[in-house]
Amino acid sequence: MTSTELNSLGFPKPPSETRVVVAMSGGVDSSVVAAQLAEEGYDVVGVTLQLYDHGAALAKKGACCAGIDIHDARRVSEEMGFPHYVLDYENIFQEAVIDEFADSYLAGATPVPCIRCNERVKFKDLLETAKDLNADCMATGHYIQRFSGDHGPELHSATDANRDQGYFLFSTTPEQLDFLRFPLGHLASKAETRALAARYDLAVADKPDSQDICFVPDGNYAGVIEKLRPGAAEPGDIVDTEGNVLGQHRGVLHYTVGQRRGLGIGGLDTPLYVVRLDVDKRQVIVGPKELLATRIIPVREINWLGDESFEAQKEYHISVKVRSTRPPREAIVRPLSATTAEVELLTPEEGVSPGQACVFYDPDSSRIFGGGWIWRGA
């Protein structure tokens, strides 16, 4: 390799002289990344974070960053012949992710802890650890793409739209993006990843994908929050938009905006949905479906990944995604400051909830322009 020729990770030197820390969760995706880079001759160092130790969660299939997953990551590193380290990040994860998750739910929001984990743990503390290990870059198994643009590295959606994780990575900063690599983002399907795992003869080739939130063993968010914040599930009234009491609830934290089932107020002519949560009054406010439609969304904590400053234009005609499972929709984003904006959806969306992310997409390409957090009902 000549001094001007770039290796597959974008460095002008041989893979053997390029150290890459691979964030290994113990799943098939990050295991394939580590194995592939090791096979290509890179100086690979595997790092797994122990994020929590919640008893039953350790044995739960589909979790990550706990007992069996640490074992699986270590086994892959042994099979492929590179060093592997386990870092105890339980306290950091508790403070930066779990506590906010609980407090946000108690405040009537619908948080997305996976984004905060990437932002505050994996792409912050772990990334700094990778630099301390004299790594040239850090690679992960996320399905996202990083391209070199005229103004620096750009974040792009994965080739496989069904696997794309751009919504969960919108808060990645330009500085972090400069150091990160995503070797799986170009693959057309998860089947290709599993085929690579089989080719490398990895024990995790058929391991199921992680499901739900890693520190919630059975999907029972309210149960976890009640353990973290005893007394949080105080009962109260279910009321209509006029304040008329229609029934009782067993704690605001059991409800989310847009919810229809489980209200316990049947026998009405028109189906009712949760349209708002009033934590101070301990009220669940319900109404007809049309009240869920939202056109104007206030967004804050914006991380902008465009080529110019966010405030360089009065408005941006782009696409936005307000939930991870929904497709991007046409919108106008109007900056109010460097980190706040008003987002106008050209077609109203139902069930827009504080605590969710609003992610910005280029409607004419695969590029992601960052995004921010929805912070109150409009």
Phi, psi and omega in degrees: 000129179282166184293339181262350180278133182268140174282182186293344177261003173092021180246143183277054179202163181297152177306323182297339179258009181247111180272129179231124173274128179253122176284109187252115180273348185098357178269177184291324185296304182291332177294319178295319178302311181297315181295318181296314181293324177295319179296326180285353175097010179287157175277087187271137172233118178271136178228129177240135178264128169271110189262334183200165181212072188258051173058260184298333182295334182296326183261001184288128174289137179091005174273186174208161174061034175221196192321288186295330182290323176296319177299316181295319179296317179297321181295319178297318180297322178293319180297322185265353173078038174231157182292152181219135180234146175247125181250132179277105180247022185302314182295317179298315181296320179299312185285320188274337187235303188293315181299317179294323177304311180296313183294324179294317178298318180292339178270005178088011179264171177239088188287163177235085186296335179298325178292315180296325179296314177298316186289315191258344183242294187293315184264009176241283184293315180294322179297320177293324176298319178300320178293322177297333178274011179062033178283149173280332180197172174236133180248145178228171179265017179292146176269090181201160181237148178236119179244150175274121179251181180294336183247014180122185182295142179243149176263129181229153178296156177290157177300319179274105183298332181288339181253353187304133181245022181302324180301324183273357183237014184299333185274006175296125184277161177303322180294318177293318181298329179297330184263344186267152174224145182230082188294346183262352189299336183272350184292146185280338182198163176294334178301325178294321179296314180294327177295321176295319179299320178292322179297323178276000179058044180277139181295339183267010185307324182253014181293134180297154176291153175291147183233151175056204182268131191301326185266009176249097190304322188234017181079002181271082182301315184299321180298319178295317182295322179297326177288323181285325183231079182306137180086003184288332185271065178276135181289166180191195185263145166262120185234158173274182185291347177266357179092004179286133181283124181252343182175189181240150175239166184254023179134128183303328185294348179275000187234152176226154178299132181097350182291139177242315184283154173080014181279334178071029179231052181289180178085008180264152181290323183249129176300139180247149182232155173288118181254341180196154176239127177250098185292319183299319180270358183055044181246141169255114183265127183241158180192179179293162187302325184298338179286348178280342184294126182236133178249320183254126183234120173281133183231138179225180184053043184287133171251111186260128182244023176281172183283333179251171178295152185300324183273007181293335179238153178286330178203154179238129175264097184225189175249148179227153176238125184256354171212149186297332185268000182253149179287158176297144179238150179298139182204165172243124180255121181247109180298136173253335175200189180293339185230007179228154181201162169252126179252124177253118177278129180290332172238120183304145177251149177264146173072026175292126188234139171303143181099341176276163178268150171242108188255138186262132180233146172283120182291345184254002179205187180270005186287144176251129183262017181095218181158193181203192184249133175287128190240354171195157178291141180263000000 
